Tab-separated table of C-alpha atoms and ligand atoms in Angstrom:
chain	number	residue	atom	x	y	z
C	21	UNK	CA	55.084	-58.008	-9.027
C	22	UNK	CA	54.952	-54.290	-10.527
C	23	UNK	CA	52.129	-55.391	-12.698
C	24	UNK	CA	50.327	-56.758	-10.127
C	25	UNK	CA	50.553	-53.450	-8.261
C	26	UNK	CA	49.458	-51.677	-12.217
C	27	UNK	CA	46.385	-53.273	-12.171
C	28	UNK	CA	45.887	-53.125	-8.533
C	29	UNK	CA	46.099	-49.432	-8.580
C	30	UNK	CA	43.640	-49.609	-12.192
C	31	UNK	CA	40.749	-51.439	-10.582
C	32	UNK	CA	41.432	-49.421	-7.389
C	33	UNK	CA	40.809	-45.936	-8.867
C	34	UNK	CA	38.061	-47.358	-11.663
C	35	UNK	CA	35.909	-48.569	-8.441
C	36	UNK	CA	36.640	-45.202	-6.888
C	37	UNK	CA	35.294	-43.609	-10.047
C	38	UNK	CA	32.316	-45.511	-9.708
C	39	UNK	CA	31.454	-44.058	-6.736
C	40	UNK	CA	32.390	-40.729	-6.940
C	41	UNK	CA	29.235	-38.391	-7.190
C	42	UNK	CA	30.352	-34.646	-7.677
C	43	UNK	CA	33.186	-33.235	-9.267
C	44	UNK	CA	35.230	-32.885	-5.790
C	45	UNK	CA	35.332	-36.759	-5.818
C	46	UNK	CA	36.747	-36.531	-9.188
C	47	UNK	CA	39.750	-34.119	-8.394
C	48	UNK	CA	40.366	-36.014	-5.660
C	49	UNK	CA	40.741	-39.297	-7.720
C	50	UNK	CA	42.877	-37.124	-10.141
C	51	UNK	CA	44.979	-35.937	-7.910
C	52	UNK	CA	45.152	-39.618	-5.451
C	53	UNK	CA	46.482	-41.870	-8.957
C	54	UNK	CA	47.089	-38.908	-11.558
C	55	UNK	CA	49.095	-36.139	-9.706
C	56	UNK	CA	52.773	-35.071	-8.927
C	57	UNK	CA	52.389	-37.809	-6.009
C	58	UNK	CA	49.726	-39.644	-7.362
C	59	UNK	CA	50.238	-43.775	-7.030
C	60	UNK	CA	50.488	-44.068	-11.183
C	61	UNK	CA	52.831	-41.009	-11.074
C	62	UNK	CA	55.188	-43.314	-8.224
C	63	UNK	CA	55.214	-46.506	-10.322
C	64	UNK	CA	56.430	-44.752	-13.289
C	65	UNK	CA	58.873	-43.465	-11.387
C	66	UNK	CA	59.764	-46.361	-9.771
C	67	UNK	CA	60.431	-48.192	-13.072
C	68	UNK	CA	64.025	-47.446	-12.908
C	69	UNK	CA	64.651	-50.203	-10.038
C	70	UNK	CA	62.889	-52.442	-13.017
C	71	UNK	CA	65.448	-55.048	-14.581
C	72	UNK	CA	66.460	-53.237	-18.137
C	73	UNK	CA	64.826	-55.484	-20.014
C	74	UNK	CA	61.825	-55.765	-18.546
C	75	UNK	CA	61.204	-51.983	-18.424
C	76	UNK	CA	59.483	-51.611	-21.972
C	77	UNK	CA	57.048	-53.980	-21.425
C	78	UNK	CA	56.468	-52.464	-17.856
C	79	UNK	CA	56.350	-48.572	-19.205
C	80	UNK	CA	54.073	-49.711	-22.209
C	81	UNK	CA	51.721	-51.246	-19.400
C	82	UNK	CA	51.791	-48.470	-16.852
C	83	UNK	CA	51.038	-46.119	-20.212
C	84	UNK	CA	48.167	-48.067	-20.864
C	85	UNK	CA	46.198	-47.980	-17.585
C	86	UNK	CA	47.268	-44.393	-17.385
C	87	UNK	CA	45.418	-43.717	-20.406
C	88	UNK	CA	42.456	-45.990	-19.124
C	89	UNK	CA	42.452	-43.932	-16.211
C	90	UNK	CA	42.498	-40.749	-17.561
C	91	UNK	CA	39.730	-41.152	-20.567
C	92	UNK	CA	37.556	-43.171	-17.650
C	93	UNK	CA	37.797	-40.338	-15.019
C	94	UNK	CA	37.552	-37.653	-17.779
C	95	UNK	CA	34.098	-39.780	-18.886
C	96	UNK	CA	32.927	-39.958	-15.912
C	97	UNK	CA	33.369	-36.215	-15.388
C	98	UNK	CA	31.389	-34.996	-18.294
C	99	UNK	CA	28.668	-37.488	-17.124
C	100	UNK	CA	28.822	-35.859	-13.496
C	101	UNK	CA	28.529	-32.282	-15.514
C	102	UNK	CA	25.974	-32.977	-17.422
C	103	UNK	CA	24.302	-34.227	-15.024
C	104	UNK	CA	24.545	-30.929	-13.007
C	105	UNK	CA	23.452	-28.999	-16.422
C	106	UNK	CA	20.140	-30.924	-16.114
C	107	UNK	CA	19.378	-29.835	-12.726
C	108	UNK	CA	20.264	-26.340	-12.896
C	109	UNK	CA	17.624	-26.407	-16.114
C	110	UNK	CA	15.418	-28.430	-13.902
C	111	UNK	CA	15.764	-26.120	-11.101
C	112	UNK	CA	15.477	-23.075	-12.825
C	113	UNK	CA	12.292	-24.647	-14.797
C	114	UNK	CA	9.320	-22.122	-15.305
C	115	UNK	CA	5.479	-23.472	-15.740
C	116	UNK	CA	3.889	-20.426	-17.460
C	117	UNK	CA	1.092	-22.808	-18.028
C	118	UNK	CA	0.656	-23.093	-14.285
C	119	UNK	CA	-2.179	-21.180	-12.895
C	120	UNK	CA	-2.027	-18.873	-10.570
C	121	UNK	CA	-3.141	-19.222	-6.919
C	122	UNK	CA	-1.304	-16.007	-6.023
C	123	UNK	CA	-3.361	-12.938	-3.622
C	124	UNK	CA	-0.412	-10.827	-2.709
C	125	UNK	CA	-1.506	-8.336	-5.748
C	126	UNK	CA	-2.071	-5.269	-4.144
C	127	UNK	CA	-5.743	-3.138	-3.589
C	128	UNK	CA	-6.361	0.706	-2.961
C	129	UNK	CA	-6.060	1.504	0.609
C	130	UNK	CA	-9.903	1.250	2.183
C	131	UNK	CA	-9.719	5.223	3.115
C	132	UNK	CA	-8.424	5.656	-0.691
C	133	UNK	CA	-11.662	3.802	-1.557
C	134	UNK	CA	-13.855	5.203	0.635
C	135	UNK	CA	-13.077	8.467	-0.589
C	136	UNK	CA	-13.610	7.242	-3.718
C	137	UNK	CA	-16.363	5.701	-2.816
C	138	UNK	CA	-17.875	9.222	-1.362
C	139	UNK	CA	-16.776	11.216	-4.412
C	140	UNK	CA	-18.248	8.659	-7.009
C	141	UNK	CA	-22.066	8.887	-5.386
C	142	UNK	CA	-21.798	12.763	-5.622
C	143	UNK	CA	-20.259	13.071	-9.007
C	144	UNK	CA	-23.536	11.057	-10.034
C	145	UNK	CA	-25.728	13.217	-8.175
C	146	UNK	CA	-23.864	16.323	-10.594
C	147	UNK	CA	-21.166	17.267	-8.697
C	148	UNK	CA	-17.947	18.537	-10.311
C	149	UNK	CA	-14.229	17.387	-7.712
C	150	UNK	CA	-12.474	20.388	-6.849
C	151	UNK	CA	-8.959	20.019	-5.826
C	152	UNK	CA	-7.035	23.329	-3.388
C	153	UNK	CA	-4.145	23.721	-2.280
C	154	UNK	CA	-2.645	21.619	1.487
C	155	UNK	CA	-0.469	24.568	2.272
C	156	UNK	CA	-3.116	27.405	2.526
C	157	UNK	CA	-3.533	31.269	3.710
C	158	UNK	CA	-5.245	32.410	6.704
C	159	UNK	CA	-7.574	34.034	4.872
C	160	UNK	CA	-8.654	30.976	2.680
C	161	UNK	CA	-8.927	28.831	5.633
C	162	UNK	CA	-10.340	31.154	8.263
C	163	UNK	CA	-11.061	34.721	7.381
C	164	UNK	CA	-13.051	34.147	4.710
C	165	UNK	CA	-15.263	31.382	6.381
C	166	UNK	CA	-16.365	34.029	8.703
C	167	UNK	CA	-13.652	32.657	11.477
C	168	UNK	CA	-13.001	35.873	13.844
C	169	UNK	CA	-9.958	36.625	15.168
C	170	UNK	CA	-9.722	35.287	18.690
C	171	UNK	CA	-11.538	31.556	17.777
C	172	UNK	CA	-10.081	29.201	19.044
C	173	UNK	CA	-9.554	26.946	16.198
C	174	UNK	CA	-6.502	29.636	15.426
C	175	UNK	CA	-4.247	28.867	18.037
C	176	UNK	CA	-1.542	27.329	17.311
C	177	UNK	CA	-2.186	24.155	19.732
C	178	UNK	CA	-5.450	23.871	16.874
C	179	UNK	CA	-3.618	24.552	13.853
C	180	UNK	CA	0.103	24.032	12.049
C	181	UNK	CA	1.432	27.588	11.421
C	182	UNK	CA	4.065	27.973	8.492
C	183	UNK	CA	3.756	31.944	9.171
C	184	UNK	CA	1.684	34.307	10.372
C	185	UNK	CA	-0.171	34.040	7.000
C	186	UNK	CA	0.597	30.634	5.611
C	187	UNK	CA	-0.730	27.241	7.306
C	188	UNK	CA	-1.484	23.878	6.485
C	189	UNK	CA	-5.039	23.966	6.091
C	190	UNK	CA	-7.338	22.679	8.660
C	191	UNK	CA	-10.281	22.249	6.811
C	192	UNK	CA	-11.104	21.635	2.615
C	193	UNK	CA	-14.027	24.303	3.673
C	194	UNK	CA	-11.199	26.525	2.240
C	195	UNK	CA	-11.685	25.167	-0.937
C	196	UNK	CA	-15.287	26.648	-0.878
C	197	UNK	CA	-13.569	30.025	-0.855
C	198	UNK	CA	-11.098	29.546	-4.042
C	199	UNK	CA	-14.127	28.209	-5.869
C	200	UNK	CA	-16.797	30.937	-4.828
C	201	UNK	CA	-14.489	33.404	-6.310
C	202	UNK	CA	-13.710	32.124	-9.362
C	203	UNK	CA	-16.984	30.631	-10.717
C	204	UNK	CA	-20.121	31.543	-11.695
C	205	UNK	CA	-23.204	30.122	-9.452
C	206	UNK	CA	-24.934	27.205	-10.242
C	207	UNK	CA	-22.264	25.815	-7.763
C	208	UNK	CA	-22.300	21.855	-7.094
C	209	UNK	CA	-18.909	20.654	-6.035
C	210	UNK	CA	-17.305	17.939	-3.811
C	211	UNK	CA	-13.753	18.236	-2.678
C	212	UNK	CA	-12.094	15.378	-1.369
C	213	UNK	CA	-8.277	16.138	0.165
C	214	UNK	CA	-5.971	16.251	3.369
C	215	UNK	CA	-6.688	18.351	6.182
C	216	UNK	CA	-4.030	18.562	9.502
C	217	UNK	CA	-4.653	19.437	12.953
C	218	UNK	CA	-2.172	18.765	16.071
C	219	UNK	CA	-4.562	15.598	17.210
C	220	UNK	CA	-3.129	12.446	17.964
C	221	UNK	CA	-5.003	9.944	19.009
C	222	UNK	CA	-7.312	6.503	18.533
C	223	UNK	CA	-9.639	8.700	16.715
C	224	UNK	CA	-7.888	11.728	15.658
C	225	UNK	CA	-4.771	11.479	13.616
C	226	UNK	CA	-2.471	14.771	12.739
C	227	UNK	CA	-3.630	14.319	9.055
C	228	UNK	CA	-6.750	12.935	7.761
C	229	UNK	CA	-9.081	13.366	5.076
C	230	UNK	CA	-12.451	15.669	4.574
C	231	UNK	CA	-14.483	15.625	1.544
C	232	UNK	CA	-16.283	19.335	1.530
C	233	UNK	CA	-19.683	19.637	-0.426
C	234	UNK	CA	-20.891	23.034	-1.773
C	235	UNK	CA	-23.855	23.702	-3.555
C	236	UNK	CA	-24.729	27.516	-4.476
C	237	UNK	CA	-28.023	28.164	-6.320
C	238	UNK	CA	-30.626	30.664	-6.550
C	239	UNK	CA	-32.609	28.732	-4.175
C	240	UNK	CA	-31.418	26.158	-2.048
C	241	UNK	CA	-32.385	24.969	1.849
C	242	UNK	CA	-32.090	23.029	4.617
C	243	UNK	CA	-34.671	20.843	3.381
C	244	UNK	CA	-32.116	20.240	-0.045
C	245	UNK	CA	-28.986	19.460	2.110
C	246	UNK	CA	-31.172	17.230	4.032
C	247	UNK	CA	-32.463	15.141	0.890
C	248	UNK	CA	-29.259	15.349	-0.440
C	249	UNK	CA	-27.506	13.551	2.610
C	250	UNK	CA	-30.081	11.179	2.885
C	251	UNK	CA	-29.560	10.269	-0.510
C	252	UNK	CA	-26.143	9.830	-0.145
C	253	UNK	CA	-26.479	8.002	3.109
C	254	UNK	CA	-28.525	5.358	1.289
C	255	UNK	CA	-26.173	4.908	-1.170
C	256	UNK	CA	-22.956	4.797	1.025
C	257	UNK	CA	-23.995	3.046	4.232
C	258	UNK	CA	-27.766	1.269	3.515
C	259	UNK	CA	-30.963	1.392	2.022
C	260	UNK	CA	-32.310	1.544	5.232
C	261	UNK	CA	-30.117	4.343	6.827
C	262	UNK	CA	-31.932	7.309	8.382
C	263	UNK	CA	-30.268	10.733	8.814
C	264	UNK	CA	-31.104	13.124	11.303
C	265	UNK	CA	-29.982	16.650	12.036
C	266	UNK	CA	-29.015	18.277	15.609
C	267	UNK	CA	-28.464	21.908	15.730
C	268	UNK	CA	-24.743	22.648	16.065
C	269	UNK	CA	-23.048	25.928	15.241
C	270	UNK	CA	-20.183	26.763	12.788
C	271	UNK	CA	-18.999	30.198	12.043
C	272	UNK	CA	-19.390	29.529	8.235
C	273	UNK	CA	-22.909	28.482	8.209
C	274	UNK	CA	-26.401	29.759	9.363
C	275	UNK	CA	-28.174	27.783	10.406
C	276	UNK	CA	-25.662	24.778	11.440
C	277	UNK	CA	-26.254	21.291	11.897
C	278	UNK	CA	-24.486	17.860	12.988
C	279	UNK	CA	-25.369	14.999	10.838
C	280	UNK	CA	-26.114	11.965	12.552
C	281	UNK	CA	-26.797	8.679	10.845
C	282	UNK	CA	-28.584	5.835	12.290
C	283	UNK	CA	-25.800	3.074	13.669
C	284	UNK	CA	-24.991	0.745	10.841
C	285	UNK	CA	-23.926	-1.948	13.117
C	286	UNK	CA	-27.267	-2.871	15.118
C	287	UNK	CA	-29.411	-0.611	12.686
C	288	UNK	CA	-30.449	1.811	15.801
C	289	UNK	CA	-31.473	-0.603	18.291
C	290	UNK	CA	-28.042	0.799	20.605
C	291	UNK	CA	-25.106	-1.190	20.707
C	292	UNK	CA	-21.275	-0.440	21.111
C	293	UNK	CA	-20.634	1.158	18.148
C	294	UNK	CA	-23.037	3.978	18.368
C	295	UNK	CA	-22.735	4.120	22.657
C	296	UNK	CA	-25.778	2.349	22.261
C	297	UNK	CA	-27.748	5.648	21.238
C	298	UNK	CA	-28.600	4.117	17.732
C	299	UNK	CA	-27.183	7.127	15.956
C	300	UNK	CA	-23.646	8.021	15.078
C	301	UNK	CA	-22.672	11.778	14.651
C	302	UNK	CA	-20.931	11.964	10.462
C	303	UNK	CA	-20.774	15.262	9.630
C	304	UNK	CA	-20.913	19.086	9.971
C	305	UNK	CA	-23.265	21.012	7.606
C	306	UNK	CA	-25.456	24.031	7.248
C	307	UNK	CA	-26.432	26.948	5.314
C	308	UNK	CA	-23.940	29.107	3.959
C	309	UNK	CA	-23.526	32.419	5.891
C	310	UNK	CA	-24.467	35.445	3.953
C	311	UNK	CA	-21.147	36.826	5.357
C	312	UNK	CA	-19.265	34.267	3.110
C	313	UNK	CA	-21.480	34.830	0.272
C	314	UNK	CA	-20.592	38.306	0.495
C	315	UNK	CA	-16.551	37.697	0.825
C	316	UNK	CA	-16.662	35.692	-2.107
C	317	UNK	CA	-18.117	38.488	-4.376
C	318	UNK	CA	-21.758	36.338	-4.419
C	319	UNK	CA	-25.041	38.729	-3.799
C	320	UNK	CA	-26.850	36.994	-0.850
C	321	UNK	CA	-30.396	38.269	-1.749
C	322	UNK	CA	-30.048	36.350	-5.271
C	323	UNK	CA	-28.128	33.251	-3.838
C	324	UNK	CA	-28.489	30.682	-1.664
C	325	UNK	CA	-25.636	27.807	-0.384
C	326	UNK	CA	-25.853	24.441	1.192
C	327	UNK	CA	-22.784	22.967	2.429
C	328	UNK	CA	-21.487	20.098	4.537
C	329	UNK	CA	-17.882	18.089	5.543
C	330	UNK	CA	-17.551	14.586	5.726
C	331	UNK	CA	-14.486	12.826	7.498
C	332	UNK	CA	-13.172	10.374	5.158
C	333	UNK	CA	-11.821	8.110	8.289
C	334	UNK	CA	-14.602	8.282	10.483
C	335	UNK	CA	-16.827	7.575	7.184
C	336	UNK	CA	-14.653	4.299	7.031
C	337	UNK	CA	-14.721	3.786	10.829
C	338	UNK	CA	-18.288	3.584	11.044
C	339	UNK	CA	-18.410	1.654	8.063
C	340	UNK	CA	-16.370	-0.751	9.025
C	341	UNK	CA	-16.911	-0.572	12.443
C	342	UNK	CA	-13.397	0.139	13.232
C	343	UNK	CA	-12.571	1.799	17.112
C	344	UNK	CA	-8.821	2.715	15.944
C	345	UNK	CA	-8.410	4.754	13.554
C	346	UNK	CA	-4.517	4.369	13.347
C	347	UNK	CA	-5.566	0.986	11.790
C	348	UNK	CA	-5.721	2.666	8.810
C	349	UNK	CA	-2.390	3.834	8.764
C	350	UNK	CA	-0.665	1.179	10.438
C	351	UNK	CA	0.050	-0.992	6.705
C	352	UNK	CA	-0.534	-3.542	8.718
C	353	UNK	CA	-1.203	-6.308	5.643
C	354	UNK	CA	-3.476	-8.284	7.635
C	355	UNK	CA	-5.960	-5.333	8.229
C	356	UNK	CA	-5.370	-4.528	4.880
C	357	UNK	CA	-6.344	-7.606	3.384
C	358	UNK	CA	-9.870	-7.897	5.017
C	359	UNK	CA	-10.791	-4.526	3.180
C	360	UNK	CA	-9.770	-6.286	-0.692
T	6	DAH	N1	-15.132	22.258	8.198
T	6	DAH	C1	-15.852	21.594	9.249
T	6	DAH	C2	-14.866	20.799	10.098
T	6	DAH	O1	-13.744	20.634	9.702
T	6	DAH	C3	-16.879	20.686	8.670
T	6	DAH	C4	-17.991	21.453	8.069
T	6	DAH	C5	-19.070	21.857	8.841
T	6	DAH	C6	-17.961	21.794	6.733
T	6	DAH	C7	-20.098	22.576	8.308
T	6	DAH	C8	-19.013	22.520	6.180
T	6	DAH	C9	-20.084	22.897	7.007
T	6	DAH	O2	-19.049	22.904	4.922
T	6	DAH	O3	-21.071	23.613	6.435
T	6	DAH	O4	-15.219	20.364	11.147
């Protein structure tokens, strides 16, 4: 009878083992025939309502399929680890042979590329980058340019006061000034850098980005500045691109002119882009005022200056043909990715 119920409870737990599949169905088949109330654990104690004689025999057999039982469960739970072992390898398997398909490496920004862009067609013309500071004086970024008093680019709805004497500059013009002063003319500089006004809106933004030009030489014109932005039209925008000058007026130059380039979109025919006048107004230029030339410690019988300031964004704007300029501030990665 008891032996019976032995190997009952053997094949029992050995087709359980069969079927187990993780190491929770093991400790559950240890602990269902192996544990403090397992069904092996019961029979050997029930061995005591065994006749006497019979009960070495009995406890010799129960010992036996206990020690099936055990070395079958423990085999099985090695195989059931191992197995696991192999798929953590598996899962943590790297192909460096695979190749790679990925596109989430990043690019410059488009207006840190245009302004690249910009600078690199200058510095092959012979231009030198000048750098000056964001957090300017007065002086540098008005006085000096010939700015009086009461214009109203000096009010403080126009400009970001610090102090009465400190501001964050409003224009890299000021940059003109720091260089004047401390070099020696032949003059022929670029300087790309942040500029902040209190604008805010689809095409103004409180900080943006100029690139000022200078060029100061015994004798340059308005014919020069107007070769040299044709040239650099050509390069940045097309072959094709024509420039034309409007007269404008800036304190800092005499004469002044607005740069307009013909639209890049329908190539001056008229179309959205351009308000359908075929041109698009780039950039403020002119000839330096003597009055400058003379603040900076230059002699304005012996020299001459050409100068100009190109917006970085709107340079990218018309480029691209882009309406928003917040676009290019957003981070949005799907703008973004269209400029790569
Ligand atoms: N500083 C001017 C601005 O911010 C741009 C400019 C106009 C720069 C004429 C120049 C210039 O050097 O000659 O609007």
């Amino acid at each position: 009878m008891i032996r019976n119920k032995i190997d009952g409870i053997r094949d029992a737990c050995l087709k359980e083992l069969g079927k187990a599949v993780d190491l929770q169905d093991i400790n559950a088949i240890k602990i269902k025939y192996l544990g403090k109330n397992g069904e092996l654990t019961a029979v050997l104690k029930s061995i005591k309502e065994v006749a006497p004689s019979e009960r070495p025999a009995i406890g010799k057999c129960i010992n036996e399929v206990h020690e099936i039982v055990d070395s079958k469960i423990s085999l099985k739970e090695s195989v059931i680890k191992e197995e696991l072992e192999k798929k953590r390898l598996y899962d943590e398997l790297l192909d460096v042979t695979l190749s790679t398909q990925y596109d989430g490496i990043g690019a410059l920004n488009p207006l840190t590329q245009i302004k690249k862009d910009i600078t690199d067609i200058f510095v092959h013309l012979g231009f030198d980058i000048k750098d000056g500071p964001e957090i300017e004086f007065e002086y540098f970024n008005f006085t000096a340019l010939n700015i009086p008093k009461d214009h109203p680019s000096r009010n403080s709805s126009d400009t970001f006061y610090i102090s009465d004497k400190l501001l964050l500059r409003t224009q890299t013009s000021a940059v003109q000034v720091h260089v004047m002063k401390t070099h020696e003319p032949p003059i022929r500089i670029v300087c790309p850098g942040k500029v902040y006004r209190p604008d805010d809106d689809a095409t103004h933004s409180p900080m943006f980005q100029q690139i000022e030009g200078l060029v100061i030489d015994r004798s340059v014109t308005l014919r020069d500045l107007k070769s040299l932005l044709e040239e650099f039209a050509r390069s940045f925008f097309s072959s094709t691109t024509k420039v034309r000058f409007r007269p404008s007026h800036f304190p800092f130059t005499e004469p002044s002119v607005e740069v307009d380039l013909s639209c890049n979109k329908c190539g001056g025919s008229g179309c959205n882009l351009c308000k359908h006048t075929g041109w698009i107004e780039l950039l403020g230029a002119g000839v330096v005022h003597p009055r400058v030339l003379k603040e900076c410690g230059l002699d304005s019988n012996v020299y001459k200056g050409i100068a100009f300031g190109i917006g970085v964004e709107r340079a990218a704007m018309i480029k691209y043909g882009i309406h928003d300029m917040r676009l290019l501030f957003d981070n949005d990665i799907r703008i973004l990715k269209q400029f790569k």
